[in-house]
Short mmCIF file of C-alpha atoms and ligand atoms in Angstrom, two decimals:
data_model
loop_
_atom_site.label_atom_id
_atom_site.label_comp_id
_atom_site.label_asym_id
_atom_site.label_seq_id
_atom_site.Cartn_x
_atom_site.Cartn_y
_atom_site.Cartn_z
CA MET I 1390 -0.07 -0.18 0.05
CA LYS I 1391 1.22 3.31 -1.13
CA VAL I 1392 2.10 5.71 1.89
CA VAL I 1393 1.62 9.68 1.13
CA HIS I 1394 3.62 11.56 3.30
CA SER I 1395 4.94 15.64 3.07
CA PRO I 1396 7.95 17.13 5.47
CA LEU I 1397 6.07 20.11 5.41
CA HIS I 1398 3.75 18.98 8.36
CA ALA I 1399 6.87 19.96 10.40
CA ARG I 1400 5.89 23.35 9.85
CA HIS I 1401 2.63 23.45 11.99
CA ASP I 1402 4.27 23.76 15.16
CA GLY I 1403 4.80 25.71 17.79
CA GLY I 1404 1.25 27.32 18.95
CA LYS I 1405 -0.39 26.22 22.48
CA GLU I 1406 -3.99 25.46 23.01
CA LEU I 1407 -6.54 26.28 25.55
CA HIS I 1408 -6.92 22.90 27.48
CA ARG I 1409 -8.39 23.03 31.52
CA GLY I 1410 -8.12 26.75 31.72
CA GLU I 1411 -4.61 26.66 30.72
CA LEU I 1412 -2.65 27.45 27.46
CA VAL I 1413 -0.56 24.13 26.91
CA PRO I 1414 2.07 23.01 24.16
CA CYS I 1415 -0.35 21.54 21.42
CA PHE I 1416 -1.17 17.63 21.62
CA GLU I 1417 -1.22 17.61 17.82
CA MET I 1418 2.43 17.93 17.56
CA PRO I 1419 5.19 17.19 14.61
CA SER I 1420 6.47 14.22 16.33
CA ARG I 1421 3.06 12.69 15.96
CA ALA I 1422 3.56 12.21 12.21
CA ASP I 1423 7.14 11.15 12.68
CA PHE I 1424 6.61 8.29 14.86
CA ILE I 1425 3.87 7.06 12.08
CA LEU I 1426 6.62 7.53 9.06
CA GLN I 1427 9.18 5.13 11.03
CA ALA I 1428 6.67 2.63 11.76
CA LEU I 1429 5.52 2.31 8.50
CA ARG I 1430 8.86 2.29 6.81
CA ARG I 1431 10.12 -0.30 9.09
CA GLU I 1432 6.94 -2.33 8.38
CA GLY I 1433 7.97 -2.01 4.20
CA PHE I 1434 5.58 0.32 3.25
CA ALA I 1435 6.94 2.58 0.22
CA VAL I 1436 6.52 6.18 1.11
CA GLY I 1437 5.88 9.05 -1.81
CA GLY I 1438 5.35 12.72 -1.70
CA PRO I 1439 2.07 14.42 -2.52
CA ARG I 1440 1.31 15.64 -5.77
CA GLU I 1441 0.21 19.32 -6.79
CA PHE I 1442 -2.93 20.73 -7.20
CA PRO I 1443 -4.50 23.88 -8.09
CA LEU I 1444 -6.06 25.71 -5.28
CA GLU I 1445 -9.70 25.34 -6.86
CA SER I 1446 -9.46 21.57 -5.74
CA LEU I 1447 -10.13 23.14 -2.54
CA LEU I 1448 -12.91 24.98 -3.05
CA ARG I 1449 -15.00 21.71 -4.22
CA VAL I 1450 -15.72 21.39 -0.41
CA HIS I 1451 -14.63 24.37 1.21
CA ASP I 1452 -15.79 28.13 1.02
CA ALA I 1453 -13.26 30.77 -1.00
CA GLY I 1454 -13.41 33.29 1.58
CA PHE I 1455 -12.77 30.74 4.44
CA VAL I 1456 -9.69 29.32 2.41
CA GLU I 1457 -8.49 32.81 1.80
CA PHE I 1458 -8.46 33.68 5.23
CA LEU I 1459 -6.53 30.52 6.34
CA ARG I 1460 -3.86 31.24 3.40
CA THR I 1461 -3.29 34.79 4.62
CA ALA I 1462 -4.26 34.78 8.51
CA HIS I 1463 -0.83 34.56 10.01
CA ALA I 1464 0.63 37.26 7.57
CA GLU I 1465 -2.61 39.82 8.85
CA TRP I 1466 -1.73 39.26 12.00
CA ARG I 1467 2.12 40.05 11.43
CA ALA I 1468 0.95 42.73 9.66
CA VAL I 1469 -1.21 44.27 12.46
CA GLY I 1470 2.14 44.11 14.50
CA LYS I 1471 1.67 40.95 16.26
CA GLU I 1472 3.35 37.90 16.69
CA GLY I 1473 3.42 34.33 17.62
CA PHE I 1474 0.49 31.89 17.42
CA MET I 1475 -3.02 33.21 16.99
CA LEU I 1476 -5.80 32.04 18.97
CA PRO I 1477 -9.67 33.40 18.88
CA SER I 1478 -10.90 34.70 22.14
CA GLY I 1479 -14.43 35.65 20.92
CA PHE I 1480 -17.10 34.03 18.50
CA PRO I 1481 -20.38 34.77 16.95
CA ALA I 1482 -22.34 32.15 18.95
CA ARG I 1483 -26.15 32.01 19.25
CA SER I 1484 -27.53 35.44 19.61
CA LEU I 1485 -24.88 37.03 17.63
CA ARG I 1486 -24.28 38.32 14.57
CA ARG I 1487 -22.98 36.04 11.53
CA ASP I 1488 -23.97 37.59 8.68
CA HIS I 1489 -21.17 40.05 8.49
CA ILE I 1490 -17.41 39.21 8.69
CA PRO I 1491 -15.21 41.73 10.84
CA ALA I 1492 -12.45 43.57 9.11
CA GLY I 1493 -10.37 43.13 11.74
CA ILE I 1494 -7.88 39.66 12.25
CA ASN I 1495 -9.37 38.97 15.59
CA GLY I 1496 -13.08 39.00 14.59
CA LYS I 1497 -12.16 37.58 11.63
CA MET I 1498 -10.53 34.69 13.19
CA GLY I 1499 -13.23 34.33 15.91
CA TYR I 1500 -15.59 34.17 12.81
CA TYR I 1501 -14.17 31.29 10.93
CA ALA I 1502 -13.14 29.33 14.39
CA PHE I 1503 -14.92 27.06 16.52
CA ASP I 1504 -12.65 26.70 19.54
CA ALA I 1505 -9.68 27.87 21.16
CA SER I 1506 -7.69 24.67 20.59
CA THR I 1507 -6.25 25.36 17.31
CA PRO I 1508 -3.60 27.64 16.86
CA ILE I 1509 -2.35 29.28 13.77
CA VAL I 1510 1.37 29.89 13.38
CA GLU I 1511 3.39 31.32 10.42
CA GLY I 1512 3.93 27.59 8.70
CA THR I 1513 0.17 26.38 9.50
CA TRP I 1514 -1.13 27.24 6.30
CA ASP I 1515 2.08 25.32 4.32
CA ALA I 1516 1.30 22.19 6.40
CA ALA I 1517 -2.29 22.32 6.11
CA LEU I 1518 -2.23 22.60 2.20
CA ALA I 1519 0.59 19.77 1.92
CA ALA I 1520 -1.67 17.57 4.22
CA ALA I 1521 -4.52 18.27 1.79
CA HIS I 1522 -2.33 17.29 -1.09
CA CYS I 1523 -1.20 14.29 0.42
CA ALA I 1524 -5.17 13.29 0.82
CA LEU I 1525 -5.87 13.87 -2.70
CA THR I 1526 -2.63 11.90 -4.07
CA ALA I 1527 -3.96 8.63 -1.58
CA ALA I 1528 -7.17 9.39 -3.32
CA ALA I 1529 -5.65 9.81 -6.89
CA HIS I 1530 -3.75 6.30 -6.19
CA VAL I 1531 -6.90 4.62 -5.41
CA VAL I 1532 -8.82 5.96 -8.90
CA GLU I 1533 -5.99 4.75 -10.79
CA GLY I 1534 -6.42 1.28 -9.57
CA GLU I 1535 -5.18 1.20 -6.30
CA ARG I 1536 -6.86 -1.30 -3.40
CA GLY I 1537 -5.55 0.60 -0.53
CA ALA I 1538 -3.67 3.97 -0.22
CA TYR I 1539 -2.73 5.66 3.06
CA ALA I 1540 -2.48 9.79 3.67
CA LEU I 1541 -0.12 10.52 6.52
CA CYS I 1542 -2.13 13.94 7.13
CA ARG I 1543 -0.78 16.07 9.47
CA PRO I 1544 -2.76 18.63 10.65
CA PRO I 1545 -5.78 16.35 10.70
CA GLY I 1546 -9.02 17.82 9.06
CA HIS I 1547 -12.13 15.95 10.15
CA HIS I 1548 -13.39 19.00 12.28
CA ALA I 1549 -13.00 21.08 9.63
CA GLY I 1550 -16.43 21.90 7.81
CA HIS I 1551 -17.12 23.99 4.94
CA ALA I 1552 -16.59 27.83 6.28
CA VAL I 1553 -15.05 26.82 9.47
CA TYR I 1554 -12.05 25.58 11.64
CA GLY I 1555 -11.04 24.01 14.86
CA GLY I 1556 -10.30 20.59 16.85
CA TYR I 1557 -6.79 20.89 15.66
CA CYS I 1558 -8.20 20.85 11.73
CA PHE I 1559 -7.70 23.68 9.01
CA LEU I 1560 -8.92 21.96 5.61
CA ASN I 1561 -10.75 18.84 5.81
CA ASN I 1562 -8.35 16.27 4.06
CA ALA I 1563 -10.90 13.26 4.23
CA ALA I 1564 -13.58 15.36 2.65
CA LEU I 1565 -11.15 16.38 -0.05
CA ALA I 1566 -10.13 12.57 -0.96
CA ALA I 1567 -13.87 11.84 -0.97
CA GLN I 1568 -15.08 14.90 -3.31
CA TYR I 1569 -11.69 13.81 -5.50
CA LEU I 1570 -13.30 10.25 -5.62
CA ARG I 1571 -16.43 11.54 -6.69
CA ASP I 1572 -14.83 13.84 -9.60
CA HIS I 1573 -12.93 11.23 -10.97
CA GLY I 1574 -15.90 8.63 -11.96
CA LYS I 1575 -16.64 7.28 -8.45
CA LYS I 1576 -20.44 7.37 -8.31
CA ARG I 1577 -21.11 6.78 -4.59
CA VAL I 1578 -18.48 7.27 -1.83
CA ALA I 1579 -18.68 6.69 1.64
CA VAL I 1580 -16.57 8.19 4.84
CA LEU I 1581 -16.36 6.09 7.85
CA ASP I 1582 -14.87 8.15 10.86
CA VAL I 1583 -13.28 6.04 13.41
CA ASP I 1584 -11.38 8.85 15.42
CA TYR I 1585 -12.14 9.04 18.76
CA HIS I 1586 -13.92 12.64 18.36
CA HIS I 1587 -17.00 13.06 15.89
CA GLY I 1588 -16.12 14.19 12.52
CA ASN I 1589 -18.63 17.28 12.55
CA GLY I 1590 -16.77 19.33 9.86
CA THR I 1591 -17.00 16.29 7.35
CA GLN I 1592 -20.98 15.77 8.83
CA ASP I 1593 -21.36 19.57 7.80
CA ILE I 1594 -19.57 19.35 4.22
CA PHE I 1595 -22.13 16.35 3.33
CA TRP I 1596 -24.98 16.92 5.34
CA GLU I 1597 -27.41 17.34 2.13
CA ARG I 1598 -25.77 14.67 0.08
CA SER I 1599 -26.56 11.42 -1.18
CA ASP I 1600 -23.70 10.48 -3.00
CA VAL I 1601 -21.56 10.54 0.06
CA LEU I 1602 -22.41 8.88 2.72
CA PHE I 1603 -21.18 9.95 6.42
CA VAL I 1604 -20.47 7.33 9.28
CA SER I 1605 -18.94 7.71 12.61
CA ILE I 1606 -17.67 6.25 15.65
CA HIS I 1607 -16.92 8.03 18.25
CA GLY I 1608 -17.35 9.03 22.10
CA THR I 1609 -20.78 10.56 23.20
CA PRO I 1610 -21.17 14.60 22.17
CA GLU I 1611 -22.79 14.82 26.21
CA THR I 1612 -19.42 14.55 27.44
CA GLU I 1613 -16.78 14.59 24.55
CA TYR I 1614 -15.32 16.97 21.81
CA PRO I 1615 -16.76 18.46 20.23
CA TYR I 1616 -19.82 18.27 22.03
CA PHE I 1617 -22.13 19.87 19.63
CA LEU I 1618 -22.33 17.43 16.71
CA GLY I 1619 -22.43 13.66 16.59
CA TYR I 1620 -25.95 12.97 18.02
CA ALA I 1621 -27.42 9.27 16.94
CA ASP I 1622 -30.58 11.61 15.94
CA GLU I 1623 -28.71 13.84 13.06
CA ARG I 1624 -29.44 11.58 10.02
CA GLY I 1625 -28.49 14.42 7.31
CA ALA I 1626 -31.29 16.63 5.59
CA GLY I 1627 -32.66 17.28 2.02
CA GLU I 1628 -31.61 14.86 -0.56
CA GLY I 1629 -29.13 13.96 2.14
CA GLU I 1630 -31.49 12.98 4.96
CA GLY I 1631 -30.54 8.98 5.91
CA TYR I 1632 -26.86 9.53 4.70
CA THR I 1633 -25.42 10.86 7.82
CA ARG I 1634 -25.02 7.96 10.25
CA ASN I 1635 -24.05 8.51 14.00
CA PHE I 1636 -22.53 5.74 16.76
CA PRO I 1637 -21.96 7.44 19.72
CA LEU I 1638 -20.52 5.38 22.80
CA PRO I 1639 -19.98 6.32 26.35
CA ARG I 1640 -16.24 6.86 27.61
CA GLY I 1641 -14.48 3.62 28.86
CA THR I 1642 -15.51 1.57 25.93
CA ALA I 1643 -13.67 -1.31 25.26
CA TRP I 1644 -13.24 -3.71 21.93
CA ALA I 1645 -15.80 -5.84 22.83
CA GLU I 1646 -18.51 -2.93 22.84
CA TYR I 1647 -16.68 -1.43 19.96
CA VAL I 1648 -16.99 -3.74 17.60
CA THR I 1649 -20.80 -4.18 17.93
CA ALA I 1650 -20.77 -0.62 17.09
CA LEU I 1651 -18.18 -1.25 14.09
CA ASP I 1652 -20.18 -4.00 12.64
CA ALA I 1653 -23.27 -1.78 12.34
CA ALA I 1654 -21.67 1.19 10.86
CA LEU I 1655 -19.64 -1.77 8.62
CA ASP I 1656 -23.03 -3.26 7.83
CA THR I 1657 -24.57 0.59 7.01
CA VAL I 1658 -21.32 1.29 4.72
CA GLY I 1659 -22.07 -2.19 2.91
CA GLY I 1660 -25.68 -1.25 2.44
CA PHE I 1661 -24.84 1.85 0.70
CA ALA I 1662 -22.93 -0.18 -2.07
CA PRO I 1663 -19.86 2.61 -2.41
CA ASP I 1664 -17.51 2.31 -5.25
CA ALA I 1665 -15.26 4.09 -2.93
CA LEU I 1666 -14.56 4.00 0.90
CA VAL I 1667 -12.50 6.69 2.72
CA VAL I 1668 -11.78 6.06 6.40
CA SER I 1669 -10.77 8.70 8.74
CA LEU I 1670 -8.51 7.03 10.67
CA GLY I 1671 -7.77 8.32 14.04
CA VAL I 1672 -6.16 6.43 16.43
CA ASP I 1673 -7.09 7.81 19.61
CA THR I 1674 -9.59 5.50 20.51
CA TYR I 1675 -6.45 3.53 22.11
CA GLU I 1676 -6.22 2.97 26.15
CA GLY I 1677 -2.99 5.20 26.25
CA ASP I 1678 -4.61 8.35 24.36
CA PRO I 1679 -4.13 11.06 26.85
CA ILE I 1680 -7.06 13.22 25.58
CA SER I 1681 -9.96 10.56 24.88
CA ALA I 1682 -11.23 7.93 27.26
CA PHE I 1683 -12.07 4.29 24.77
CA LYS I 1684 -9.93 1.30 25.90
CA LEU I 1685 -8.65 -0.28 22.45
CA GLU I 1686 -5.92 -1.68 22.86
CA THR I 1687 -2.82 -2.30 20.17
CA ARG I 1688 -3.92 -5.89 19.11
CA HIS I 1689 -7.05 -4.63 18.27
CA TYR I 1690 -5.79 -2.08 15.56
CA PRO I 1691 -5.39 -4.90 13.20
CA LEU I 1692 -8.65 -6.71 13.75
CA MET I 1693 -10.40 -3.22 12.43
CA GLY I 1694 -8.08 -3.34 9.42
CA GLU I 1695 -9.55 -6.99 8.69
CA ARG I 1696 -13.15 -6.01 9.13
CA LEU I 1697 -12.46 -2.60 6.50
CA ALA I 1698 -11.01 -4.89 3.84
CA ARG I 1699 -13.98 -7.40 4.12
CA LEU I 1700 -15.99 -4.56 2.72
CA GLY I 1701 -13.99 -5.50 -0.23
CA ILE I 1702 -14.37 -1.47 -1.29
CA PRO I 1703 -11.14 0.43 -2.71
CA THR I 1704 -10.14 2.57 0.32
CA VAL I 1705 -8.39 6.01 1.06
CA PHE I 1706 -6.86 6.02 4.79
CA VAL I 1707 -6.21 9.43 6.01
CA GLN I 1708 -4.83 10.12 9.21
CA GLU I 1709 -7.18 12.00 11.86
CA GLY I 1710 -6.43 11.96 15.56
CA GLY I 1711 -4.09 10.02 17.84
CA TYR I 1712 -1.89 11.00 20.88
CA ALA I 1713 0.09 8.64 22.71
CA VAL I 1714 2.76 9.80 20.59
CA GLU I 1715 5.19 6.61 20.76
CA ASP I 1716 2.16 4.35 20.30
CA LEU I 1717 0.72 6.08 17.22
CA GLY I 1718 3.46 3.95 14.89
CA SER I 1719 2.10 0.45 15.83
CA ASN I 1720 -1.73 1.18 15.72
CA VAL I 1721 -1.75 2.85 12.37
CA ALA I 1722 0.95 0.06 11.08
CA GLY I 1723 -1.34 -2.62 13.08
CA VAL I 1724 -4.69 -1.23 10.73
CA LEU I 1725 -2.94 -1.32 7.75
CA LYS I 1726 -1.21 -4.54 7.70
CA GLY I 1727 -4.94 -6.03 9.07
CA PHE I 1728 -6.33 -4.64 6.04
CA LEU I 1729 -3.49 -5.84 3.62
CA ALA I 1730 -3.53 -9.38 5.15
CA ARG I 1731 -7.03 -10.25 4.24
CA GLY I 1732 -6.49 -10.20 0.01
C1 LIG Z 1918 -8.84 16.22 17.00
B1 LIG Z 1918 -9.12 15.08 16.64
C2 LIG Z 1918 -8.19 19.49 24.90
C3 LIG Z 1918 -9.89 19.54 24.59
C4 LIG Z 1918 -10.14 18.81 23.40
C5 LIG Z 1918 -9.72 19.55 21.11
C6 LIG Z 1918 -9.41 18.22 20.63
C7 LIG Z 1918 -9.58 17.97 18.93
C8 LIG Z 1918 -9.46 16.08 18.50
N1 LIG Z 1918 -8.18 20.76 25.46
N2 LIG Z 1918 -9.28 19.73 22.40
O1 LIG Z 1918 -10.61 14.47 16.73
O2 LIG Z 1918 -8.23 13.66 17.16
ZN1 LIG Z 1919 -9.79 12.75 17.72
#
């Protein structure tokens, strides 16, 4: 299986996130990608770089003003004499205006962001763009006939919506891959999100569409981030009604209960009979994860990969979360090896 990786991910570094009332170094750190890359190389995976894509490929799933904001945000910040990382401190929640984008950088940042966990640094755009190109390249490999491909995306993407960023995510890598598959002959595409956190951004992007099924298994938003989306009664709207399916699970969920939800999610995906599958592969379901509360063990990830392979659908794996940095490599490699073991 081809692995797509860009060293530009490392440019997204040096910010801090708001965590339990304090600014702390980001859990989403560059060494995450280094550990994954190292493990995949050790397992003999072939690693290649991303291809180039026109900026318009991003606009297939994202708003133009939003993309322009991300591209220029840190330069604007510096232009008004500020330095270091950017975090918003005010948001257009409920009773505030959402029909106007403030001219100043602080207001603009609050308008496009939905949390204070997602700093923008000088290199954020370069890294986010490279991650998007990794996902698009992996999708291209599958369009060109590969049974599976893996995009080592960093920063992750599944919390980024059509015109909103947050949850360590800026551009929605998985949604870009899914849309690329749609634009290159795959008539029905499913996205299965197994990250511990609900993929609110991907759900937002495909909410009203029946050509892209979105299925997510995650910690219940009653207690878990992102809190305001990912409930079981969210099922899509308009044309897309019935094409979003959520499987929220309680804190403490271990493999025995997890696998029941996984099988139900896989049945939903199989019932859709997609021509291609995108897996939003977060491994923060791991028992050792510092910000999550499921209890999956390293030995369970190959079992997940095998079950995914049983669907028999060409699959693009897109890296999302996972913060137990030193164990990321074995867990990610486990999923991919499990997938490959089942021919
Ligand atoms: C991103 B992905 C800790 C609170 C939660 C955001 C979590 C984002 C997870 N400061 N912060 O889905 O792995
Ligand atoms: Zn996550």
